[in-house]
Coordinates of C-alpha atoms and ligand atoms in Angstrom, one line a residue:
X1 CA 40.5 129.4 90.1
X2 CA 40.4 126.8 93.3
X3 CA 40.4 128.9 96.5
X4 CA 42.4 127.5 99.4
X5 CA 39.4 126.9 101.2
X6 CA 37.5 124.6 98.6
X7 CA 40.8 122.4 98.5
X8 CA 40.8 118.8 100.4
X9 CA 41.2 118.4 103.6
X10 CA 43.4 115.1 103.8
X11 CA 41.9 114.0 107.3
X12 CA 43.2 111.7 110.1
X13 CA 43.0 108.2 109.9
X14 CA 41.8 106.5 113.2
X15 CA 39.8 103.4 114.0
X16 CA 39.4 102.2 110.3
X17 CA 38.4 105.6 109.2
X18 CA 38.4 109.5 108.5
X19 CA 37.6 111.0 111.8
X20 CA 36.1 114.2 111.6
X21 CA 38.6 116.6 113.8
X22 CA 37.4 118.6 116.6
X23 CA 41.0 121.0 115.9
X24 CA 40.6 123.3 112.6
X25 CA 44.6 123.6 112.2
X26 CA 45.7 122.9 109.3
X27 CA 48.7 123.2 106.9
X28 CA 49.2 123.2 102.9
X29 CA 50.4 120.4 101.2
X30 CA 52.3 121.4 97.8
X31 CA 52.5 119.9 94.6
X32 CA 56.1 120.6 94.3
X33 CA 56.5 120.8 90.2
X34 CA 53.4 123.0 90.5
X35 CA 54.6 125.0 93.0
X36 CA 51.2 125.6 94.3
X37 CA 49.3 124.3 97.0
X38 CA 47.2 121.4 95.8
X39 CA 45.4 120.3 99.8
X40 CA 45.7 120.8 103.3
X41 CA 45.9 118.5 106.4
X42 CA 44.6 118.4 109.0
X43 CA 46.6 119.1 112.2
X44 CA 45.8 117.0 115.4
X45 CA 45.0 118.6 118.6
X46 CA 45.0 117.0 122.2
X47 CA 40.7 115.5 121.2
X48 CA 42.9 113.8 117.8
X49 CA 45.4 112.4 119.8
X50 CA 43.8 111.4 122.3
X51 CA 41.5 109.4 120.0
X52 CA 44.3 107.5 117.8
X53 CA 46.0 106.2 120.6
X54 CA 42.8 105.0 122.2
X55 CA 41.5 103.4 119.2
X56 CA 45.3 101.8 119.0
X57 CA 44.4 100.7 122.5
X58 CA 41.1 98.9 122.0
X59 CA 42.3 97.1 119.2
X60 CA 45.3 96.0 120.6
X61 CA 44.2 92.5 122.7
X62 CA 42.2 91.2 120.2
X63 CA 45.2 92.1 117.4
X64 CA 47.8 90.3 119.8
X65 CA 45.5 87.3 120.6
X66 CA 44.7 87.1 116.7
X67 CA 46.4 83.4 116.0
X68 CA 49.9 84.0 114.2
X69 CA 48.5 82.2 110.6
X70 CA 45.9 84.7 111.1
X71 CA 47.9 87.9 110.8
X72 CA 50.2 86.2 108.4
X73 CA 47.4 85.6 106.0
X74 CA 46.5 89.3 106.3
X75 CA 50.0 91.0 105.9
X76 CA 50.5 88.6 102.8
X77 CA 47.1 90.0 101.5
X78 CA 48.5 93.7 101.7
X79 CA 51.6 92.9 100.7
X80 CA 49.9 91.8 97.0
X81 CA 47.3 94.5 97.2
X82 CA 50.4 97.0 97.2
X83 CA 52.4 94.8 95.0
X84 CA 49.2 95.4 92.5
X85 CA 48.7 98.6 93.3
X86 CA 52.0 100.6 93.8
X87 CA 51.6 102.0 90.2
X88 CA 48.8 104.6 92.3
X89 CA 50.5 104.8 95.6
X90 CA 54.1 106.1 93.9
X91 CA 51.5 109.1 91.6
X92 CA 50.6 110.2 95.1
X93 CA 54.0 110.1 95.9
X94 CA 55.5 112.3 93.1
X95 CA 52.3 114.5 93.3
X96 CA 53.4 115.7 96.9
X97 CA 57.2 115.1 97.1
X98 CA 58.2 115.7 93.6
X99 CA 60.6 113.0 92.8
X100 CA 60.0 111.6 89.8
X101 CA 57.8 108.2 89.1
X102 CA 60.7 105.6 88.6
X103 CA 62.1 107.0 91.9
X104 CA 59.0 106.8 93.6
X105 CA 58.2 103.3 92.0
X106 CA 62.0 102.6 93.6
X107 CA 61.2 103.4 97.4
X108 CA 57.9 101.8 97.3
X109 CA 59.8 98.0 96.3
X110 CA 62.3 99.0 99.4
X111 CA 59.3 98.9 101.2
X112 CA 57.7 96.1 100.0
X113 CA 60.7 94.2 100.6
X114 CA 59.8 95.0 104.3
X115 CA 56.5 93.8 103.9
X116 CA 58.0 90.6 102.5
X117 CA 60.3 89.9 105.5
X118 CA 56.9 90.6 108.0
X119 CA 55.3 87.8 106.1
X120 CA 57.6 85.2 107.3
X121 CA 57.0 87.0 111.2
X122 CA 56.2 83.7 112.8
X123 CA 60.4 82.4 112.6
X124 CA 61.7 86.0 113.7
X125 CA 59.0 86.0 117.0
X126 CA 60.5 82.3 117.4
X127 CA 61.8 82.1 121.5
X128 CA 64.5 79.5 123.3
X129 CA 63.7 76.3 124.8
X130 CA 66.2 74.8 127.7
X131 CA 65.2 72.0 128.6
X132 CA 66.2 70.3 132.3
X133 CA 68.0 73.7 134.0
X134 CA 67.8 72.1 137.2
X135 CA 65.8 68.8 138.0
X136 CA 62.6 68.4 136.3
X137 CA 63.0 72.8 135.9
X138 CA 62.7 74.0 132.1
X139 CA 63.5 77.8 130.9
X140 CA 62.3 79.1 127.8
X141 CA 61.5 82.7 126.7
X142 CA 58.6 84.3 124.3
X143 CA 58.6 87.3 122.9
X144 CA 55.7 89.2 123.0
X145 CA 54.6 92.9 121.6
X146 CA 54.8 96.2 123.2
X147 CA 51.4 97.6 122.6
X148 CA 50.7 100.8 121.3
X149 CA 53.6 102.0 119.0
X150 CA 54.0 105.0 117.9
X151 CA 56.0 105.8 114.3
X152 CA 57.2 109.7 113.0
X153 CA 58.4 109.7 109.7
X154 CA 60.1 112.7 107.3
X155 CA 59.1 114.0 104.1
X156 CA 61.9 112.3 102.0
X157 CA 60.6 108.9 102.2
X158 CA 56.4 109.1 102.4
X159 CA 55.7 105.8 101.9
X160 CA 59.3 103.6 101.9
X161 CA 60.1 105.4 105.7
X162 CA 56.9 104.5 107.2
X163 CA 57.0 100.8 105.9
X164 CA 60.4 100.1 107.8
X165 CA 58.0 100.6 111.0
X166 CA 54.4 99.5 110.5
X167 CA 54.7 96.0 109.0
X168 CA 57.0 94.2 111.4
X169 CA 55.6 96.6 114.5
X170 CA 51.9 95.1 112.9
X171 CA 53.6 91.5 112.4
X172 CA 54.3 91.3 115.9
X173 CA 50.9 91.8 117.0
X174 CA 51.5 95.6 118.1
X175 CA 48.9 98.5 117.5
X176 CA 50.3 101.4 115.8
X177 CA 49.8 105.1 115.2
X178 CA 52.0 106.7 112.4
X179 CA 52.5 110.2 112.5
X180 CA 54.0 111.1 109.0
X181 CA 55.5 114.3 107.7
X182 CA 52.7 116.5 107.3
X183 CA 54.0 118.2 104.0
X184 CA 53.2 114.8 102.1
X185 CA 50.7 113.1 103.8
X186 CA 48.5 111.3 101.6
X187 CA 50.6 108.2 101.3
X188 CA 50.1 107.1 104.9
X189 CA 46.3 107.3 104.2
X190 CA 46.4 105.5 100.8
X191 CA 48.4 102.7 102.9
X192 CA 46.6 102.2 105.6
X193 CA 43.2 101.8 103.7
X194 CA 44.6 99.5 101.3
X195 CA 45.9 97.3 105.0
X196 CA 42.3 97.6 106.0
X197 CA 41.4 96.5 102.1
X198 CA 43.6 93.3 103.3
X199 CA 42.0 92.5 106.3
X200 CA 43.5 94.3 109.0
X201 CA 41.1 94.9 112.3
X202 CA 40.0 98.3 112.3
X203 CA 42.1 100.6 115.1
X204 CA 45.5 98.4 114.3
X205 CA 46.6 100.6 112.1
X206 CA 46.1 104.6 112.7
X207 CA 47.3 107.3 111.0
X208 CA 47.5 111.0 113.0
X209 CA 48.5 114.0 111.0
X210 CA 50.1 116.8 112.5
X211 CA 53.4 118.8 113.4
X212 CA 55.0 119.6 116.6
X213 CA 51.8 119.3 119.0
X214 CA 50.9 115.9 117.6
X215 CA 54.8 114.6 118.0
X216 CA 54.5 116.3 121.6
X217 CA 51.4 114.8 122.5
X218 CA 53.0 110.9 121.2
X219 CA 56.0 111.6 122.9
X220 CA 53.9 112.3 126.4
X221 CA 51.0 110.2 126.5
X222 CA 51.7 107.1 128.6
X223 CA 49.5 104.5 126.4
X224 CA 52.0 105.0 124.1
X225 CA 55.1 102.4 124.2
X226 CA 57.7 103.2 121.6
X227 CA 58.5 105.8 119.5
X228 CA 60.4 105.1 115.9
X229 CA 61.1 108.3 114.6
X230 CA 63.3 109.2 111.4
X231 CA 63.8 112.7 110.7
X232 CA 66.8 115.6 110.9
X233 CA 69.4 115.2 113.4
X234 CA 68.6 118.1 115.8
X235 CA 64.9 116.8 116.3
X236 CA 66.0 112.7 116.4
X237 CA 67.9 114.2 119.4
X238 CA 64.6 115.9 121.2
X239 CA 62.4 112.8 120.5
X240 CA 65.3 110.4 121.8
X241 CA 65.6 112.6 124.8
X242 CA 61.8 113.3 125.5
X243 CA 60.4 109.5 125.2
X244 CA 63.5 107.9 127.4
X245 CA 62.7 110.2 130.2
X246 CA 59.1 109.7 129.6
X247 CA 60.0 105.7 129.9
X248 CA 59.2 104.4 126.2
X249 CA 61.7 102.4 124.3
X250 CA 62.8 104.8 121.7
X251 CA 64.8 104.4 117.9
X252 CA 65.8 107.9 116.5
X253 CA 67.3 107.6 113.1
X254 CA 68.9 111.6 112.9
X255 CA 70.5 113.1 109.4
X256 CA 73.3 112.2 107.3
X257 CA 76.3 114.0 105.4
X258 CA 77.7 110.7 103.1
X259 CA 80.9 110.9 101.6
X260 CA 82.2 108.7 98.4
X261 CA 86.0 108.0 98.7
X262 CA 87.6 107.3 95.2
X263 CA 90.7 105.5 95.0
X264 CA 93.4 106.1 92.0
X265 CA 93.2 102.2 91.3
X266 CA 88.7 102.9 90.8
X267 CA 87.4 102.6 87.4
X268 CA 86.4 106.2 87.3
X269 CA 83.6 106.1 84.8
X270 CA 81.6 103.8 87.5
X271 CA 82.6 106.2 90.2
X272 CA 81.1 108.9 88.2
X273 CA 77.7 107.4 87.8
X274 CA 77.4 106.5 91.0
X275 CA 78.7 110.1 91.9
X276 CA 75.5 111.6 89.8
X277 CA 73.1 108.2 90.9
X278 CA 73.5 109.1 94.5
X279 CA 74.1 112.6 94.5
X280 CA 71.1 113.8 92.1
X281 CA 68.4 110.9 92.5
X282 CA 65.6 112.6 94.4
X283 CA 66.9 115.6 94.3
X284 CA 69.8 114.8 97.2
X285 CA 67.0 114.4 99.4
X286 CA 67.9 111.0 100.7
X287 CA 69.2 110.0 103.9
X288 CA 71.8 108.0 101.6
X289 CA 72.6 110.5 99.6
X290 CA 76.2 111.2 98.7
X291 CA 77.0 114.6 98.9
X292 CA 80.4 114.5 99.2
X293 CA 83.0 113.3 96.8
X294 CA 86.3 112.7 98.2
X295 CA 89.0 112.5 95.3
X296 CA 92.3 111.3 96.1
X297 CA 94.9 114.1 94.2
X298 CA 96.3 112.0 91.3
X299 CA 92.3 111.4 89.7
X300 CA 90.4 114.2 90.6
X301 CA 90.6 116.4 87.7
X302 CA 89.8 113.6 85.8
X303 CA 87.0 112.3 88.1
X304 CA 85.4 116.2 88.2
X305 CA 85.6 116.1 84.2
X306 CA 83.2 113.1 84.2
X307 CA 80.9 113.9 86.6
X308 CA 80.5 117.4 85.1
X309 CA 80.4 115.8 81.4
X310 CA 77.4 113.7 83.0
X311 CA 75.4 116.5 84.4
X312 CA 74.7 118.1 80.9
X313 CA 72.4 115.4 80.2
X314 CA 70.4 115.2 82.9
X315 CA 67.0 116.3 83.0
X316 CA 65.2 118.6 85.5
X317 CA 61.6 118.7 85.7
X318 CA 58.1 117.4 86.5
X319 CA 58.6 113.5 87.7
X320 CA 55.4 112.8 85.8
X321 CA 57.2 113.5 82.4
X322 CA 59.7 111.1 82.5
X323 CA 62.8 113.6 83.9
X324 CA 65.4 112.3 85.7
X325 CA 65.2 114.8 88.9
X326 CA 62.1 116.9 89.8
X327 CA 62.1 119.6 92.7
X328 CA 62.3 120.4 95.7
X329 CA 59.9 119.8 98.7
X330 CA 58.8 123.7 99.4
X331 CA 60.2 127.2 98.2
X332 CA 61.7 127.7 101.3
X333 CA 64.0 124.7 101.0
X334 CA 64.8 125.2 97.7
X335 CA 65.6 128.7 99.0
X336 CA 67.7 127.7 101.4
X337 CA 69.6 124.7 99.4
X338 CA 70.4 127.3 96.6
X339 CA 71.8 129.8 99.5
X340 CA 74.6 127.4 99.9
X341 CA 75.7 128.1 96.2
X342 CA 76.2 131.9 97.4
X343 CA 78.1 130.6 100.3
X344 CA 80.2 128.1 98.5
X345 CA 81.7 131.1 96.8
X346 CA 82.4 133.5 99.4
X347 CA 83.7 130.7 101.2
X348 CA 86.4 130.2 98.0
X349 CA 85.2 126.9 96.4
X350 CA 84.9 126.3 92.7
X351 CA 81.0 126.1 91.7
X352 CA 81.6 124.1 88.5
X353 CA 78.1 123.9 87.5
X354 CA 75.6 125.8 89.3
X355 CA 71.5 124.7 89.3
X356 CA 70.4 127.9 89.4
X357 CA 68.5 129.4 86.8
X358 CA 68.4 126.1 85.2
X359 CA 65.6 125.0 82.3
X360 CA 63.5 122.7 83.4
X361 CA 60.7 120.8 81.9
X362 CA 57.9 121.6 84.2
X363 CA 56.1 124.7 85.2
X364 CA 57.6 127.9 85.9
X365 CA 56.3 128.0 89.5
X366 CA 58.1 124.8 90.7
X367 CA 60.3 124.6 93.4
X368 CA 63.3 124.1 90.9
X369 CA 67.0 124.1 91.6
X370 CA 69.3 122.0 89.3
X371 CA 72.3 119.8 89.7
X372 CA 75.1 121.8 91.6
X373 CA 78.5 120.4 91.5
X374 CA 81.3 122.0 93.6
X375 CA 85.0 121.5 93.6
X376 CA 87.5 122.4 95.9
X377 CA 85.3 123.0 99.2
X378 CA 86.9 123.7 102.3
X379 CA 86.7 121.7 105.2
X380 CA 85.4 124.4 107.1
X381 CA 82.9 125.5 105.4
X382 CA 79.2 125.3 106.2
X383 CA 78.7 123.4 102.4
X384 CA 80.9 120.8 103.7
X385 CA 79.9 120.9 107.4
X386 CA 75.7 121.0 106.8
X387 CA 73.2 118.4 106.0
X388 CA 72.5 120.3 102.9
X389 CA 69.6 117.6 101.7
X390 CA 69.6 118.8 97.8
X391 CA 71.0 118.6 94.5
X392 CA 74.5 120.1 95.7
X393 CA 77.1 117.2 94.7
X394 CA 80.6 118.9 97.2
X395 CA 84.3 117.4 96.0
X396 CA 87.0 117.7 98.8
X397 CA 90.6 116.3 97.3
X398 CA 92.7 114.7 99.2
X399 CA 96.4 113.2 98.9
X400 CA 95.6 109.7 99.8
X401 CA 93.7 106.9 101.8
X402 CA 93.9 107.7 105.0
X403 CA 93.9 111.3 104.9
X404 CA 90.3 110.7 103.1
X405 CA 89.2 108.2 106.0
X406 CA 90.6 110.5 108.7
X407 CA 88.1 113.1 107.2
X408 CA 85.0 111.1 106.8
X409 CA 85.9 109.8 110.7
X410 CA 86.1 113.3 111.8
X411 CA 82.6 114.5 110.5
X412 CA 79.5 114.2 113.0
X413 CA 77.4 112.0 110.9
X414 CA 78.2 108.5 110.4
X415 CA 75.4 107.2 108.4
X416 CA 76.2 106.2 105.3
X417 CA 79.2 105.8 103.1
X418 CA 80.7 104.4 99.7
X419 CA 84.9 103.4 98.7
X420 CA 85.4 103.4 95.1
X421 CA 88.5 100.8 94.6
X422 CA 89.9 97.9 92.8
X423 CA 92.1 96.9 95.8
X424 CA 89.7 94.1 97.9
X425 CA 92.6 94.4 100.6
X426 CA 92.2 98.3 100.8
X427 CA 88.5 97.8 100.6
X428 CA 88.5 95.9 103.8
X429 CA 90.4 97.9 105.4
X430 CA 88.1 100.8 105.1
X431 CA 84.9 98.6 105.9
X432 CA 86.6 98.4 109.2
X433 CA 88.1 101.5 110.0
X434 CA 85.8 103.8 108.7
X435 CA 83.0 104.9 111.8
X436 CA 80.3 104.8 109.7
X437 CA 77.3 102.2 110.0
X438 CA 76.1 101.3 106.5
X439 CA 79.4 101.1 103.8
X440 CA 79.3 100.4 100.1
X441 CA 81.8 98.6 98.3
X442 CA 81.7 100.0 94.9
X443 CA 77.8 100.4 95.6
X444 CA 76.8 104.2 96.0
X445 CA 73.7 104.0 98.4
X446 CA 74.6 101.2 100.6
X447 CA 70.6 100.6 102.1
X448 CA 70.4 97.1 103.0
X449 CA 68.4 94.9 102.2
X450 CA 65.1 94.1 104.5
X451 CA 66.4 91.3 106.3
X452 CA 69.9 93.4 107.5
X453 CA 69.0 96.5 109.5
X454 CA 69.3 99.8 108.7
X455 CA 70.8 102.7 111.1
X456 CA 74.0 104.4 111.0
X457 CA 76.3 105.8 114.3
X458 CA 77.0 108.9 116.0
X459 CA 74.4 111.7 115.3
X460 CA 73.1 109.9 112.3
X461 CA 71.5 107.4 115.0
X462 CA 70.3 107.8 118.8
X463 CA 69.1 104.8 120.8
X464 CA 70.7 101.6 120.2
X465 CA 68.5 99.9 117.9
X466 CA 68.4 99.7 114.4
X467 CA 65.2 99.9 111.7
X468 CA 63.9 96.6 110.2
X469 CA 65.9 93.1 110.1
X470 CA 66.1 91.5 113.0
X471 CA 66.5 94.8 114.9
X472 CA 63.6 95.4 113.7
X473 CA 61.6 92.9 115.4
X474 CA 63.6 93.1 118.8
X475 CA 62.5 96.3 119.0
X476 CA 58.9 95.9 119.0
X477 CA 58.3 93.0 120.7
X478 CA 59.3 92.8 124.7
X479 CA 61.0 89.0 126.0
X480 CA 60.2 87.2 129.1
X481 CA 61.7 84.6 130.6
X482 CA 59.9 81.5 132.2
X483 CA 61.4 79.0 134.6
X484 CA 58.9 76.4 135.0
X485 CA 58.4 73.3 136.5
X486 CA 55.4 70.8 136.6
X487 CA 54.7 68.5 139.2
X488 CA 57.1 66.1 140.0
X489 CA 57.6 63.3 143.2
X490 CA 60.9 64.5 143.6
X491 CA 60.6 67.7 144.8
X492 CA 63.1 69.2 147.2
X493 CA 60.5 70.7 150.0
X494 CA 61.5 73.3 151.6
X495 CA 64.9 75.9 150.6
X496 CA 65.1 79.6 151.8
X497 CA 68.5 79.7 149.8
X498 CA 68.5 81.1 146.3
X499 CA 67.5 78.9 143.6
X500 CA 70.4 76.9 142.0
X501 CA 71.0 73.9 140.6
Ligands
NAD1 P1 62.2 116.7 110.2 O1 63.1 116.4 111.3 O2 61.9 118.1 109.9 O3 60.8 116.0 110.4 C1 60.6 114.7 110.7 C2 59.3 114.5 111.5 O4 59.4 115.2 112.7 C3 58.1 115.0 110.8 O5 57.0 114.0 111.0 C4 57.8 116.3 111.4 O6 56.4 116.6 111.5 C5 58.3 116.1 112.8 N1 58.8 117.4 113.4 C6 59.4 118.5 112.7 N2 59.7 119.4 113.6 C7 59.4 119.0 114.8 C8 59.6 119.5 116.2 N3 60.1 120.7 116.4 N4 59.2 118.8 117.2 C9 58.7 117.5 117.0 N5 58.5 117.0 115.8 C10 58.9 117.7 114.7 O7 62.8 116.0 108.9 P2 62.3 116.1 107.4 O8 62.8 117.4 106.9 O9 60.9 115.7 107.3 O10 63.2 114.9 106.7 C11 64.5 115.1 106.3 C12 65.5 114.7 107.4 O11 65.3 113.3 107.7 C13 67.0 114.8 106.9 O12 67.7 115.2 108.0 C14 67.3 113.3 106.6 O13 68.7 113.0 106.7 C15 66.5 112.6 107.7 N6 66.3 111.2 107.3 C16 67.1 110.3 108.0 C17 66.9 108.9 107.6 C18 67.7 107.9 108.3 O14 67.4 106.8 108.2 N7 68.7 108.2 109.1 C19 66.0 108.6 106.7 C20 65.2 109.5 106.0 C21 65.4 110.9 106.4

């Protein structure tokens, strides 16, 4: 038997290499269908930090002087290395999160779709000419990067999270140090090796593992410029908080509670599938997740039926033998997912099929909980009020349209959401009424594509600015504004009055 302490030691990432930490913290990474630790990580301490950003900050004036063909030519090299190579990167992916290979497969080509938008950096970093604002005077403005950046990703997304961040912060000719979620580390490694396979200067791209006292010492170090952080809602808040009074421009993308509104006039059998698609793929641990099912009256026996007739044939297990869901992230969350199942029914709901104790194909020691659907949950209740993040599908029946909008208006979150209708007029309707920032139209998991943005509203977002897109690149580049004028016979001598024309 392995002992703990002959295990690896995934290390930082800093100046285009493993550094050798000073700080001997460190914390257990899981293989989740195992359910037994399979590494560790190393956790940073002040010496770690303190190093990343440095090495961020001596590579950043030759990385923003590099010419723009330059770093297109390297970002189109990683984006075919990892276009080659995702096969490996999603294994390490399903090795430490769980989900299964397809899934894993499926948030590495959201990435890559980011990569793909970075390539063409050079039109997005494009700034305004006017020509002739006042007599022989010409304004124009260029954007330029930030510096340093840092990036704090979650568990849920190791490798698709991270990539919304690093190319187009890279693109625009910023340094970066990524912090990811230190219970699946190894992705942000296996990336930024394969950027410095591509090309990339060594110290552009820096990876710092750790928990609370690396976030703290990112948040409070002042070479550091930006913070992008994606994560629960409660923390989103802290970071927001914490780098705007510390000065840095700050994105916090917080948690999510998505409800699915089906319309009599839907074509149920499509709502159903998209009801398991987006309640069940990665085990409910996605930001898009649905997790509730809003059912107007008239359909929602009917609707439940369906759903419940598609759960027998899913599949729980080990995401490396082709199941359709695998398991949780740790014991403790699966703990505390399945504690909701208790609650559901003291709080009165109907559990219609409950994941616990379910057969899976995978070992016994996983951190398993199956498909959970519940009907009639009250409003009130912490399974319809919490960011449950698991395989726990809610229904909530209402009498019509705008009693279901009223509802999904009067929850906290506003990140994403999905209307199930044949009625293009009521459709509408709901895109604009409903206070939500990403909506699907018959679509379940409304993520846009790489050249939109992705963020949602209220506590599902703090900050003002949107991941990726054009948002994207606003965000991590700074614009100044030249008025200039070259020498010209006609100049006006001397005028103590404010410049007009
Ligand atoms: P989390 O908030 O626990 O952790 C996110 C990051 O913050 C990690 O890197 C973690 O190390 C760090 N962190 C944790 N506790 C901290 C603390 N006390 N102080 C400072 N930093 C801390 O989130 P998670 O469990 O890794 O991910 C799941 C959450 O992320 C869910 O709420 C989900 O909705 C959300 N999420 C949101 C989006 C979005 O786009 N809105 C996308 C993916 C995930």
């Amino acid at each position: 038997m392995t002992t703990i302490d002959a295990l690896p030691v995934i290390q930082h990432w800093v100046g285009g290499g493993e550094l050798t930490p000073t700080s001997s913290r460190t914390a257990p990474v899981f293989d989740p269908a195992l359910g037994k630790q399979a590494k560790s990580v190393a956790l940073a301490g002040p010496t770690e930090i303190d190093a990343a950003v440095a090495a961020a900050k001596a590579a950043f004036p030759a990385w923003r002087d590099t010419s723009m063909a330059k770093r297109q030519q390297v970002i189109f090299a990683f984006r075919e290395l990892l276009n080659s190579r995702k096969s490996e990167l999603a294994e390490i992916v399903t090795a430490e999160h769980g989900k299964v290979v397809s899934d894993a497969l499926g948030e590495i080509s959201r990435g890559l779709e980011v990569v793909e938008l970075a390539t063409g950096f050079p039109h997005l970093l494009k700034g305004e000419y006017s020509e002739n604002v006042s007599t022989g005077v010409d304004v124009y403005s260029i954007k330029q990067p930030l510096g340093v950046v840092g990036i704090i990703s979650p568990f849920n997304f190791p490798a698709m999270v991270p990539m919304w961040f690093f190319p187009i912060a890279i693109a625009a000719g910023n340094t970066v140090v990524l912090k990811p979620s230190e219970k699946n580390p190894s992705a942000a490694n296996w990336l930024a090796a394969l950027f410095a396979e591509a090309g990339l200067p060594d110290g552009v791209f820096n990876v710092l593992h750790g928990d609370k006292e690396a976030v703290d010492g990112l948040l409070n170090h002042g070479d550091v410029k930006s913070i992008s952080f994606v994560g629960s809602t409660p923390i989103a808040q802290y970071i927001y908080e914490t780098a705007a009074k510390n000065g840095k421009r700050v994105q916090a993308l917080g948690g999510a509670k998505n409800h699915m509104l089906v319309l009599p006039d839907a074509d149920l059998d499509l709502a159903a599938d998209a009801a398991i698609n987006a309640g069940f793929g990665s085990a409910g641990e996605r930001c898009m997740a649905i997790s509730v099912l809003v059912a107007v009256d008239t359909i929602a026996d009917e609707l439940v039926a369906k759903v419940q007739e598609r759960m027998a044939g899913l599949r729980t297990g080990d995401g490396r033998r082709g199941c359709d869901m695998g398991p949780l992230i740790t014991e403790a969350h699966r703990d505390k997912v399945a504690g909701y199942i208790d609650v559901a029914d003291a709080d009165g709901a109907t559990v219609v099929v409950d994941g616990r104790g379910i057969e899976v194909d995978g070992d016994a020691d996983g951190f398993w909980l199956g498909p959970t659907l519940i009907d009639h949950v009250p409003t009130s209740s912490s399974v319809y009020v919490d960011e449950i993040f698991g395989p726990v599908l809610s229904v909530v029946r209402v009498h019509s349209y705008e009693e279901g909008v009223e509802l999904i208006n009067n929850g906290t979150f506003g990140n994403g959401t999905a209307i199930f209708t044949n009625d293009g007029g009521v459709a509408r309707r709901f895109q604009n009424e409903v206070e939500v920032g990403m909506i699907g139209v018959n679509v379940p998991i409304p993520v846009p594509v790489a050249y939109h943005s992705f963020g949602g509203v209220k506590d599902s977002i703090f900050g003002d600015s949107k991941a990726y897109g054009t948002a994207g690149f606003r965000f991590f580049t700074q614009e100044k504004a030249v008025t200039s004028r070259w020498l010209d016979p006609s100049h006006g001598g001397i005028n103590l009055g404010f410049p007009q024309n």
